[in-house]
mmCIF file of C-alpha atoms in Angstrom:
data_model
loop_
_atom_site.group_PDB
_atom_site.id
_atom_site.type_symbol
_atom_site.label_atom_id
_atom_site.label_comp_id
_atom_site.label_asym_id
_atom_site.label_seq_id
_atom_site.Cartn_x
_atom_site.Cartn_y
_atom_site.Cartn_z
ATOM 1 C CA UNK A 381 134.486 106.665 105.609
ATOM 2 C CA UNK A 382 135.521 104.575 108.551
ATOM 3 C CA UNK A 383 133.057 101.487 110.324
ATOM 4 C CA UNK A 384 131.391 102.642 113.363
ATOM 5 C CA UNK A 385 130.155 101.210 116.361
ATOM 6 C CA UNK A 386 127.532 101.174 118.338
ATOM 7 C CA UNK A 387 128.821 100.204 122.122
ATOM 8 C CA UNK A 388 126.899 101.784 124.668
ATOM 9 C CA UNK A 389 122.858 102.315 124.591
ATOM 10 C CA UNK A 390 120.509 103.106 127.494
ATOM 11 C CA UNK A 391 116.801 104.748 128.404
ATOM 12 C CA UNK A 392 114.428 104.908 130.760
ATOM 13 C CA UNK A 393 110.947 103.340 131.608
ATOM 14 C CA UNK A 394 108.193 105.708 128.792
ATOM 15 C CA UNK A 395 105.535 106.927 130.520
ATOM 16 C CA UNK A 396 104.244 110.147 132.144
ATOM 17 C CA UNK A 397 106.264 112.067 134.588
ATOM 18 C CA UNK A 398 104.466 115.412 135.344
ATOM 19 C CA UNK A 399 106.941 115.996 138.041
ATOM 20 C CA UNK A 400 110.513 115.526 135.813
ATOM 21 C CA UNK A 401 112.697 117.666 134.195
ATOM 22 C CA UNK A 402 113.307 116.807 130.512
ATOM 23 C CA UNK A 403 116.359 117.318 131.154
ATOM 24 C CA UNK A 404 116.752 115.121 133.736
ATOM 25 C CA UNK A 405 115.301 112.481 131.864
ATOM 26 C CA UNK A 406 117.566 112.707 129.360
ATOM 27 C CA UNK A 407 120.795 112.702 131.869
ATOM 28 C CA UNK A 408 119.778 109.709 133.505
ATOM 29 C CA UNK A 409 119.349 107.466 129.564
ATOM 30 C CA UNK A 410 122.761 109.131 128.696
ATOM 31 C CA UNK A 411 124.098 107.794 131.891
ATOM 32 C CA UNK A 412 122.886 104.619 131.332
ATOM 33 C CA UNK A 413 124.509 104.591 128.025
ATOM 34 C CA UNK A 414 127.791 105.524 129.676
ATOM 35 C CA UNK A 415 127.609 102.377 131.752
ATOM 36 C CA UNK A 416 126.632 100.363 129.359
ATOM 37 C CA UNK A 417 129.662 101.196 127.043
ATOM 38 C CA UNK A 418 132.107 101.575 129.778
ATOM 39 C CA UNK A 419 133.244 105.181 128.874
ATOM 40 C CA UNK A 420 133.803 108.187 131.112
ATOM 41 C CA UNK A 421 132.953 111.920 130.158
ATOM 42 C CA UNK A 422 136.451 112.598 129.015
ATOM 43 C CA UNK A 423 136.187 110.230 126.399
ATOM 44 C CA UNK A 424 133.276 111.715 124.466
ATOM 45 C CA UNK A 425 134.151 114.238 122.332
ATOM 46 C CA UNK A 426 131.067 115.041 120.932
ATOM 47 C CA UNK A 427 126.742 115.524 121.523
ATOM 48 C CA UNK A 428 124.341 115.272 119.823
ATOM 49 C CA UNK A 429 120.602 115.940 121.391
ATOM 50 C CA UNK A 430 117.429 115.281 119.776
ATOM 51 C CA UNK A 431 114.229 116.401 120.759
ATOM 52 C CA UNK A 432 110.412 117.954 119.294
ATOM 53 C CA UNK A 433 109.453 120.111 122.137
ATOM 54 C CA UNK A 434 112.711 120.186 124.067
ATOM 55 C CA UNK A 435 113.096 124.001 123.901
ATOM 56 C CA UNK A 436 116.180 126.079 124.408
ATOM 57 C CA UNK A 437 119.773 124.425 124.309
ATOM 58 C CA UNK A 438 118.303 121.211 125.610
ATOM 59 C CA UNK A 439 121.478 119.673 124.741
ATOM 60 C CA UNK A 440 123.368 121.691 126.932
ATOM 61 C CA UNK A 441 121.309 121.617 129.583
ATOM 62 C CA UNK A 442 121.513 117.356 129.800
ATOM 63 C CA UNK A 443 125.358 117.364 130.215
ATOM 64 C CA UNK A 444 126.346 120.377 131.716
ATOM 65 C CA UNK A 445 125.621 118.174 135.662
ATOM 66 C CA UNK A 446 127.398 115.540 134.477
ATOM 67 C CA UNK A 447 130.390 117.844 133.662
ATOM 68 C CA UNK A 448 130.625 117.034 129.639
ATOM 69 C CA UNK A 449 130.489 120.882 128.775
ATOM 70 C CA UNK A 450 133.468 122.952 126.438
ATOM 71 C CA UNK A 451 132.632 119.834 123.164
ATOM 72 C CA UNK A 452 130.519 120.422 120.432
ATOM 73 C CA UNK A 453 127.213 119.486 121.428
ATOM 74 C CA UNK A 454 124.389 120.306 118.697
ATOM 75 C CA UNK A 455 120.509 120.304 118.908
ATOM 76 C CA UNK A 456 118.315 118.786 116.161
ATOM 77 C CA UNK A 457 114.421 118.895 115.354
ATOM 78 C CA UNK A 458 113.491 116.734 113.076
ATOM 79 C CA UNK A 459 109.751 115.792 114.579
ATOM 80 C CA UNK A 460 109.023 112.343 114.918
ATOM 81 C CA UNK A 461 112.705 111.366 113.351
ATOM 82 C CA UNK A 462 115.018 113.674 115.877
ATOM 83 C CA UNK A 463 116.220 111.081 117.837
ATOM 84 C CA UNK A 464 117.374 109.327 114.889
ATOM 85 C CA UNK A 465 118.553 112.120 112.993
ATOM 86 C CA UNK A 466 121.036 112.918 115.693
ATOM 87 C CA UNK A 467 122.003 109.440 115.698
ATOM 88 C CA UNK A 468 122.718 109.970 112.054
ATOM 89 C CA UNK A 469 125.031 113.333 112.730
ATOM 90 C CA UNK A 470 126.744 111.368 115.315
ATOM 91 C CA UNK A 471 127.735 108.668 112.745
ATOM 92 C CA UNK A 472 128.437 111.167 110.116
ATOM 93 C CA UNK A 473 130.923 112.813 112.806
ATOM 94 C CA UNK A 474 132.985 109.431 113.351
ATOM 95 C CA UNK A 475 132.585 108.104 110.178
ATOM 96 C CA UNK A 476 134.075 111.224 108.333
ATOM 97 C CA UNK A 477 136.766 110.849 111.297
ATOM 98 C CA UNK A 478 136.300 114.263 112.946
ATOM 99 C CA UNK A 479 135.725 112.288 115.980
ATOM 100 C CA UNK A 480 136.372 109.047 117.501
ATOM 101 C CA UNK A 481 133.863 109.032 120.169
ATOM 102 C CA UNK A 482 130.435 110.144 120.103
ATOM 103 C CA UNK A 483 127.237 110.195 121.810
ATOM 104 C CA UNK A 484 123.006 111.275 120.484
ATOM 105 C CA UNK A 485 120.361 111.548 123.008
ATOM 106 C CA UNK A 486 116.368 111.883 122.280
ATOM 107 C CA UNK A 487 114.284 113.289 125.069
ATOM 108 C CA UNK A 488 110.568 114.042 125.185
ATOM 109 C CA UNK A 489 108.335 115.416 127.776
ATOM 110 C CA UNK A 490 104.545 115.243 125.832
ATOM 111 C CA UNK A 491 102.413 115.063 128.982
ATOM 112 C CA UNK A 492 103.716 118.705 129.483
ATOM 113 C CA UNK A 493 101.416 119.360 126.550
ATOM 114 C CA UNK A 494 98.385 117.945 127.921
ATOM 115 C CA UNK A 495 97.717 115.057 125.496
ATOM 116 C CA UNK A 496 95.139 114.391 122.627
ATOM 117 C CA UNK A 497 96.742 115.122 119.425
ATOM 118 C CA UNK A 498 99.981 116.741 118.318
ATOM 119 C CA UNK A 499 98.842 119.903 116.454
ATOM 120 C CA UNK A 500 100.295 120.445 112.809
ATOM 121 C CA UNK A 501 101.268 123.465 111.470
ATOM 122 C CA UNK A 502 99.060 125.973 110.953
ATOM 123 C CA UNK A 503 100.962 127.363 107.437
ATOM 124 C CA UNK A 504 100.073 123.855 106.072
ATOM 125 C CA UNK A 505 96.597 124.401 103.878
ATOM 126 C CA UNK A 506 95.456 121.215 105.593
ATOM 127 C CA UNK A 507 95.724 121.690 109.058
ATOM 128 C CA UNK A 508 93.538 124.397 108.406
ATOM 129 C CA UNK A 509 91.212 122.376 107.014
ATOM 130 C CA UNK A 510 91.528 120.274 109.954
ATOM 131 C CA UNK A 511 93.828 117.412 109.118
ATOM 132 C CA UNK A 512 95.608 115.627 111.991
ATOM 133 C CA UNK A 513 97.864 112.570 111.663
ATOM 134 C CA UNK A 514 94.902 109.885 112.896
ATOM 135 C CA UNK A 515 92.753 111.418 110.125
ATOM 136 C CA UNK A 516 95.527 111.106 107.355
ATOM 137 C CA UNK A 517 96.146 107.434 108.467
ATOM 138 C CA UNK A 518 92.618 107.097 108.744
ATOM 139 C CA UNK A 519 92.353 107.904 104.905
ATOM 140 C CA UNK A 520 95.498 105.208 104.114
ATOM 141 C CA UNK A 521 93.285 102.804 105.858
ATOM 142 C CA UNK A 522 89.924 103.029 104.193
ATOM 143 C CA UNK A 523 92.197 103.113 100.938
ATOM 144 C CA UNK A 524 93.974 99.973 101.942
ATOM 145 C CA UNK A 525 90.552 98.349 102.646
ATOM 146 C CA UNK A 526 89.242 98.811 99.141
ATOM 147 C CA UNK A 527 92.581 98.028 97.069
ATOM 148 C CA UNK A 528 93.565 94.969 98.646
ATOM 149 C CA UNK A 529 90.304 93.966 100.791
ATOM 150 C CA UNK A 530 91.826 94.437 104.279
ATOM 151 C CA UNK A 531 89.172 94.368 107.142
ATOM 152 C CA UNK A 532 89.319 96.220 109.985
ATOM 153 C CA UNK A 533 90.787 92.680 111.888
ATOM 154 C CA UNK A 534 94.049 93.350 110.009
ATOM 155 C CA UNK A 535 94.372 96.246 111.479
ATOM 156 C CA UNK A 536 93.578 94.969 115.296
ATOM 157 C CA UNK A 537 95.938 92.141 115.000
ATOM 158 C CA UNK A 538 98.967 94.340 114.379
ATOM 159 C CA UNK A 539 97.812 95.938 117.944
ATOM 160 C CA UNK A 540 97.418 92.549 119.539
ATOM 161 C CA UNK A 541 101.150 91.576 118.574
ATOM 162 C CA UNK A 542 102.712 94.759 119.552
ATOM 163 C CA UNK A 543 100.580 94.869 122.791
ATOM 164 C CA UNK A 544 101.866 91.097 123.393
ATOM 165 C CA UNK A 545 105.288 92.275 122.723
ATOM 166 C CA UNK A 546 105.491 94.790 124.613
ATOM 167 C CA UNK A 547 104.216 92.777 127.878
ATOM 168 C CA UNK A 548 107.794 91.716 128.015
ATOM 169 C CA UNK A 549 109.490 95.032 128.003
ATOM 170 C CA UNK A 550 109.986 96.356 130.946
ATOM 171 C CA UNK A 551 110.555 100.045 129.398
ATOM 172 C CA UNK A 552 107.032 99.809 127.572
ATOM 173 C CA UNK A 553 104.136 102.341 128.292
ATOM 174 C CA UNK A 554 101.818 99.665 127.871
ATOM 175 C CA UNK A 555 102.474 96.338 129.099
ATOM 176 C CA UNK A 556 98.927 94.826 129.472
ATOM 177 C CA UNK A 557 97.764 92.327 126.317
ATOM 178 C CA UNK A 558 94.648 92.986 124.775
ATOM 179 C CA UNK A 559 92.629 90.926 121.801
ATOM 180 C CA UNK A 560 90.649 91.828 118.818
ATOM 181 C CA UNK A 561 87.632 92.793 120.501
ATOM 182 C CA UNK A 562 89.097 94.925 122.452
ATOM 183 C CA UNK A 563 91.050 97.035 119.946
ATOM 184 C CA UNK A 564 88.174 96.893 118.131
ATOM 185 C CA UNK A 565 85.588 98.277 120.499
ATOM 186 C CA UNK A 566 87.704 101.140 121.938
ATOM 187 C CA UNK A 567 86.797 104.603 121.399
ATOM 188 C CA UNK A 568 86.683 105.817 117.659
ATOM 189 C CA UNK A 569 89.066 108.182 116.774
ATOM 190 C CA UNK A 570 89.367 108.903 112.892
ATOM 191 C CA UNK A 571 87.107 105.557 111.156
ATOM 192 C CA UNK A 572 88.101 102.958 110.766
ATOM 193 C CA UNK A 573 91.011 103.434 113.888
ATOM 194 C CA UNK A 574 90.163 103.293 117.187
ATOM 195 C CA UNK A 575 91.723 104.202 120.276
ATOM 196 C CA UNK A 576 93.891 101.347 120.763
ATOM 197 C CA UNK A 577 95.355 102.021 116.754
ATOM 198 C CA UNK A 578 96.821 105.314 117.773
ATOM 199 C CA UNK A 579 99.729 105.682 119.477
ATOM 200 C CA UNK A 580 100.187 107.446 122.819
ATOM 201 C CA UNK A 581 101.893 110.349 123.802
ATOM 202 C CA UNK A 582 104.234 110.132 126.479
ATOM 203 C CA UNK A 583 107.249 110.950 128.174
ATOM 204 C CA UNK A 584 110.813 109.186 127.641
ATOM 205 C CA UNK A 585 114.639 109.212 127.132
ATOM 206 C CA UNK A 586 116.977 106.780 124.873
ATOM 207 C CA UNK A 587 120.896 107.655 124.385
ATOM 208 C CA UNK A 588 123.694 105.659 122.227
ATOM 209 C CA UNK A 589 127.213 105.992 122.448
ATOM 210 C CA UNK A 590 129.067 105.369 119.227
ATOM 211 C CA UNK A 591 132.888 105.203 118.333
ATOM 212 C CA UNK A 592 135.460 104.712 115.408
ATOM 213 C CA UNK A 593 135.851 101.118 114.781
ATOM 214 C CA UNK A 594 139.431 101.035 115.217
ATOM 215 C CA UNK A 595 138.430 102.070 118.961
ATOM 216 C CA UNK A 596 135.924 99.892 119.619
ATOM 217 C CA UNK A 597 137.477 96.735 121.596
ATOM 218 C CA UNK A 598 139.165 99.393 123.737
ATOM 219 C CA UNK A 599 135.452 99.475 125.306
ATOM 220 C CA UNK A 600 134.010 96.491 124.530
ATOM 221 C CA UNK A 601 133.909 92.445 123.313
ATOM 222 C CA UNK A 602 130.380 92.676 121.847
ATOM 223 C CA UNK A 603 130.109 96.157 119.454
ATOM 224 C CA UNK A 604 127.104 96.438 117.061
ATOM 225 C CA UNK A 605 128.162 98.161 113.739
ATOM 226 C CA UNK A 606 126.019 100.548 111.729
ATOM 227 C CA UNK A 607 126.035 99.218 108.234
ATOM 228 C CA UNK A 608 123.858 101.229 106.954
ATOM 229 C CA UNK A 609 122.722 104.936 108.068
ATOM 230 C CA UNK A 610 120.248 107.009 105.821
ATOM 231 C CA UNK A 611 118.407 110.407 106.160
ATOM 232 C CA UNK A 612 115.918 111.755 103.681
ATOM 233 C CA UNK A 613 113.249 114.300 103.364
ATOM 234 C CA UNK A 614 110.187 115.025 101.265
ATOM 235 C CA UNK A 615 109.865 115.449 97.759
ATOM 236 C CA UNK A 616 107.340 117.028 95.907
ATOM 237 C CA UNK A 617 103.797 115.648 94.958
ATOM 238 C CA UNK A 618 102.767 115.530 91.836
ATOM 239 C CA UNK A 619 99.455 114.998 90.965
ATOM 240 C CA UNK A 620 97.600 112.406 92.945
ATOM 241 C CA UNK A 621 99.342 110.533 95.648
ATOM 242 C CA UNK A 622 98.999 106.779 95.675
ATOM 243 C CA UNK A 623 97.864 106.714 99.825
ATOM 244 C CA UNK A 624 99.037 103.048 100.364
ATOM 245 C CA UNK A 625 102.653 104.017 98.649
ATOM 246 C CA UNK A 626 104.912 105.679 101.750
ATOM 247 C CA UNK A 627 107.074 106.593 99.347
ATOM 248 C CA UNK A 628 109.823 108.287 101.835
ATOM 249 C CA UNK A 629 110.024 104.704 103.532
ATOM 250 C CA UNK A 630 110.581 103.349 100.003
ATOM 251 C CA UNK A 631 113.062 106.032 98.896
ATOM 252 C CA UNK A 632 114.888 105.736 102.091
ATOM 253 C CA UNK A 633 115.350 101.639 102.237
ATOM 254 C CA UNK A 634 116.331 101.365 99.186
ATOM 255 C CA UNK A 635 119.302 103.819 100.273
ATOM 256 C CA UNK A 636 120.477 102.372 103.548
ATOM 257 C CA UNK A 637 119.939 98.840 101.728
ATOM 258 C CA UNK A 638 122.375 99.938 99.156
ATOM 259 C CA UNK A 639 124.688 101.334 101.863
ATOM 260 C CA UNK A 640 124.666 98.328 103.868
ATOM 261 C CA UNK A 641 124.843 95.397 100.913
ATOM 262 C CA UNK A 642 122.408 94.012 101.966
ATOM 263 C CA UNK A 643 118.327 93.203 100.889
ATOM 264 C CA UNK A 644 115.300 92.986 103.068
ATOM 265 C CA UNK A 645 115.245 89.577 102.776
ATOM 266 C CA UNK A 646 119.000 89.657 105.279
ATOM 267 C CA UNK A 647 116.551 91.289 107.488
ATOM 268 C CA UNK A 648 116.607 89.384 110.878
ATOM 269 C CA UNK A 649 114.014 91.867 112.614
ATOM 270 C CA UNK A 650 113.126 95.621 112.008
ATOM 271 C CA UNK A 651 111.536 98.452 114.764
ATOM 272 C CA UNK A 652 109.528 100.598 112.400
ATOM 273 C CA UNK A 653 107.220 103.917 112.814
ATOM 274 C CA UNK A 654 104.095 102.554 113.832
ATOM 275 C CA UNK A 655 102.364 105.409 114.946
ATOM 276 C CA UNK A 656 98.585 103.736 114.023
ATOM 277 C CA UNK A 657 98.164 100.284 113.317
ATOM 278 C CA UNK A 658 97.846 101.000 109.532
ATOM 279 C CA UNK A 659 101.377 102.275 109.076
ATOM 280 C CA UNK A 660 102.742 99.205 110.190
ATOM 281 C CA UNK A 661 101.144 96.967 107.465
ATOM 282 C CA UNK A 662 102.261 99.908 104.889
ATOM 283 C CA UNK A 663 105.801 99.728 106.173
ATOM 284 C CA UNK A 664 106.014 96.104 105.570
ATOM 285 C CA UNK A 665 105.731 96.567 102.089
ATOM 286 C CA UNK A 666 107.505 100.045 101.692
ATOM 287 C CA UNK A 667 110.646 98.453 103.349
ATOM 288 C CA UNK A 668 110.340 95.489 100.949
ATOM 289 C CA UNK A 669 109.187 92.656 103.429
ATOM 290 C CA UNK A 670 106.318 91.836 101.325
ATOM 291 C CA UNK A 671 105.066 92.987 97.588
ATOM 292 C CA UNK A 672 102.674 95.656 97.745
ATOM 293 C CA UNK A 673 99.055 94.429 99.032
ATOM 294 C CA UNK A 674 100.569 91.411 100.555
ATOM 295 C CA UNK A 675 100.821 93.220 104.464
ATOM 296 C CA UNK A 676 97.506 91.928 104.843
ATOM 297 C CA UNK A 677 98.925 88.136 104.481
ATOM 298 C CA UNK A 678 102.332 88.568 106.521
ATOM 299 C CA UNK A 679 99.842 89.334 109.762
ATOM 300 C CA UNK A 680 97.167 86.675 108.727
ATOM 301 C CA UNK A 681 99.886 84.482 109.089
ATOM 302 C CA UNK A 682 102.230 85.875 112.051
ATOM 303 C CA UNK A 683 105.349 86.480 109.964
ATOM 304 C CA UNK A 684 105.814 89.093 112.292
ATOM 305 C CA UNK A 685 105.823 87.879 115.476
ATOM 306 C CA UNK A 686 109.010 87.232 117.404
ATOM 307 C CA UNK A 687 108.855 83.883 116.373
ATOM 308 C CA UNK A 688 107.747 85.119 112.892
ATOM 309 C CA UNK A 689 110.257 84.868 109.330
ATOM 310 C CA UNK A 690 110.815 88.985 109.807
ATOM 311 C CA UNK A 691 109.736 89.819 113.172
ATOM 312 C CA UNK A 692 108.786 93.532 113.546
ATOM 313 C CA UNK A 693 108.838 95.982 116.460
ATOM 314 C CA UNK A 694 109.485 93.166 119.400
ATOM 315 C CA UNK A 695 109.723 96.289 121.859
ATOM 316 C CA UNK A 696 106.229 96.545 121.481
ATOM 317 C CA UNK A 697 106.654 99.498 118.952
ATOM 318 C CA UNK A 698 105.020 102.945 118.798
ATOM 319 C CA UNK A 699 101.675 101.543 119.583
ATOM 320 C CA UNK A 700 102.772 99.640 122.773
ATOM 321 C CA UNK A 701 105.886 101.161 124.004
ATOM 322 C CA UNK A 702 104.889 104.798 123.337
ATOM 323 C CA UNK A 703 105.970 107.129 121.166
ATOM 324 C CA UNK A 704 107.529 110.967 123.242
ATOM 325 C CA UNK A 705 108.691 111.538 119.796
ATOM 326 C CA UNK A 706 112.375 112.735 119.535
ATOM 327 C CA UNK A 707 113.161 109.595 121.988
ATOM 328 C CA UNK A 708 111.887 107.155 119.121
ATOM 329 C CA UNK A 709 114.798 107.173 117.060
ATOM 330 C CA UNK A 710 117.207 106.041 119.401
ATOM 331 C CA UNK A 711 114.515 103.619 121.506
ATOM 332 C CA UNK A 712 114.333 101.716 118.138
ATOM 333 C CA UNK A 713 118.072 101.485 117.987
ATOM 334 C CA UNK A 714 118.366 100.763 121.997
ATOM 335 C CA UNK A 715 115.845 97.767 121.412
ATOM 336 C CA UNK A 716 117.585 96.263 118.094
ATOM 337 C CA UNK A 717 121.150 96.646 119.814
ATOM 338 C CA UNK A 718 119.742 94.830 122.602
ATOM 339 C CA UNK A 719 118.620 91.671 120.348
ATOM 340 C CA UNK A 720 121.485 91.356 118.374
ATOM 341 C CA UNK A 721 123.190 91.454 121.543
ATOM 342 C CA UNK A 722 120.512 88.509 123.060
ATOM 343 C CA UNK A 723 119.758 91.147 125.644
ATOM 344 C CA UNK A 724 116.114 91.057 124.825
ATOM 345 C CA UNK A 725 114.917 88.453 127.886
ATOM 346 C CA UNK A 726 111.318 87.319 127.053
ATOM 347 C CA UNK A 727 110.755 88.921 124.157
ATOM 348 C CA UNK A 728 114.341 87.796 122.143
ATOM 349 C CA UNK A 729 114.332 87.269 118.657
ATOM 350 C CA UNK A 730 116.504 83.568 117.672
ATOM 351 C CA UNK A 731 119.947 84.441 116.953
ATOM 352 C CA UNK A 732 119.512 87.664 114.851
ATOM 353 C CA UNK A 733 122.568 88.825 113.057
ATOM 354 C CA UNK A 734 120.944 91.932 111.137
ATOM 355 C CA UNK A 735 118.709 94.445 112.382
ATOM 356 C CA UNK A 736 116.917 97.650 111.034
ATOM 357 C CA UNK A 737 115.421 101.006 111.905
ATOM 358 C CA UNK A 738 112.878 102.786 110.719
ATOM 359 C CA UNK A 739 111.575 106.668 111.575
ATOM 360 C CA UNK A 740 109.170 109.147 110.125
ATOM 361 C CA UNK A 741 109.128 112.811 111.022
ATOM 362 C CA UNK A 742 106.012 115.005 110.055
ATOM 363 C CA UNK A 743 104.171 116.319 106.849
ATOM 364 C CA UNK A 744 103.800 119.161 105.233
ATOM 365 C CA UNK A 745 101.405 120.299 102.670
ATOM 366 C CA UNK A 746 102.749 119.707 99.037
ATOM 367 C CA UNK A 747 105.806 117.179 99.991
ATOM 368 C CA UNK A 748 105.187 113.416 100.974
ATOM 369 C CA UNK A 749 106.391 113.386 104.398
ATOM 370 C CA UNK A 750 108.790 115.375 106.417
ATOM 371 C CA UNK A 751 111.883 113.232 107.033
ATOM 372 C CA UNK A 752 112.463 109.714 107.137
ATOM 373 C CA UNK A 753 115.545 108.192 109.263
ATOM 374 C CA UNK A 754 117.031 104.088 108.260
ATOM 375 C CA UNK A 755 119.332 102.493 110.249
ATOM 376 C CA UNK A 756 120.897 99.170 109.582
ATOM 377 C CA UNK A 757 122.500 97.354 112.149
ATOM 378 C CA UNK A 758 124.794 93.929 112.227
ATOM 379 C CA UNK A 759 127.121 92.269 114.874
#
């Protein structure tokens, strides 16, 4: 397999835009991502587009106007981990050396959808018994709480952070800092998370342009190379399910870890799927930051701040910068890219040399999770 490298990233502002095209959204993050890796449309020789609720040849539809048509350009679902599983193909397409030049794209358009919750599937037994996503990391939570005493102050701080974090990001839904009190006191959704604990849906775009690293300094004096660059799905349960255990995320780390040589202790910061408050704290310990029960500790003690010993999701994260799922993916790599390249103004992370990525995609009934995306990232 030959290196890759990362040399071109871009997106736009996440918000709501009832009056854009998704496609459109996604043109203008791919040609941002052009720019940024100084490439023309001739020199990419392959697309990959992810996306949730993108519809019909989405793909196709983002680079036809800007005259990239007559390549291979595919179209993944993967739910929450599209983005990042396009990234993935796009590697896997370099790497293997069918290409030299690449390029994935997430778009999302959620506001189209009308907000509240993301509906399940209704073939999975417990959607029809009414289970959403807040009400399955509800459950984590409450289990949390009684195995390793965490209070429901934990749980606020981890918005705190990502809402301080994300103050600084001028791409972030949310940029306005909150405290305790306030997470604490908005609206109940699914006990013991509140509003503030859930992330919001949204609208957004994130691209990345990758190439073969024999190509690279053709483009560019500052590449990012993927070290490490994992997909896996579900597996089956058997018997009952230990709900503080993510065990994809653990699965998956060990993988890309493996693949990249190095341990989560190299780890110089992380952007990881924190969709509600709780799943941060579990991800800490699935991705081995911590020993199991000790998540509670790591944000008693701000390990994960940007100044932190592991600082997680400086962008703001899920919670803060939003979450128009198939865009994740690829925000998360936009945002790590942009550290280890010091690119991070106000919010920079001190001379990180290794970065990683983390994304979830869905459940369904009788596996533990859908799909699970790691990237690992070095300069």
């Amino acid at each position: 397999m030959r290196d890759v490298a990362i040399i071109g990233v871009g997106m736009i502002k996440f918000g709501k835009y009832p009056d854009r095209l998704l496609s459109s959204m996604g043109r203008d993050a791919v040609l941002a991502a052009m720019k940024d890796a100084g490439v023309q449309p001739k020199d990419i020789q392959a697309a990959y587009s992810g996306s949730l609720h993108g519809g019909s040849l989405l793909g196709q539809r983002i680079f036809k106007d800007l005259g990239m048509v007559g390549m291979p350009i595919n179209n993944m679902e993967n739910a929450c981990s599209s983005g990042s599983s396009a990234m993935r193909e796009a590697w896997l397409g370099i790497a293997s050396g069918l290409y030299d030049a690449a390029i994935a794209v997430g778009s999302e358009k959620l506001s189209a959808l009308g907000g509240g919750v993301l509906p399940m599937e209704r073939e999975d037994i417990e959607a029809n018994e009414g289970m959403v996503m807040p009400a399955l990391y509800a459950m984590r939570a409450r289990r949390y709480m009684e195995d390793f005493g965490a209070k429901p102050e934990h749980f606020a701080k981890v918005v705190v952070k990502s809402r301080k974090c994300a103050s600084k990001n001028p791409y972030a839904q949310f940029t306005k800092e909150t405290t305790v009190e306030e997470v604490l006191n908005s609206r109940m959704i699914a006990d013991p998370l509140t509003l503030f604990q859930c992330c919001p849906t949204g609208d957004g775009a994130a691209a990345v342009v990758l190439c073969s690293g024999d190509k690279a300094q053709k483009y560019t004096t500052r590449p990012i190379w993927i070290k490490g660059s994992v997909l896996v799905s579900g597996r089956f349960i058997n018997g009952f399910r230990d709900m503080t255990t993510p065990e994809i995320t653990v699965r998956g780390s060990k993988l890309a870890y493996e693949m990249a040589g190095v341990a989560p202790k190299d780890v110089d910061l992380a952007e990881v799927h924190d969709a509600f408050s709780i799943a941060e704290l579990l991800y800490y310990e699935a991705l081995g930051f911590c020993k199991h029960g000790e998540a509670i500790r790591l944000i008693d003690e701000g390990a994960t701040d940007i100044n932190g010993r592991i600082p997680v999701n400086p962008s703001g994260g899920l919670l803060s910068k939003g979450h128009p799922v198939g865009t994740t993916g690829l925000a998360q790599i936009t945002e790590v890219v942009w550290q280890l390249r010091g690119e991070a103004a106000g919010r920079q992370v001190k001379d990180p040399k290794i970065g990683l990525t983390h994304c979830t995609g869905g459940g369904i009934y009788g596996l533990d999770h859908g799909a699970c995306s790691i990237h690992i990232l070095a300069k």
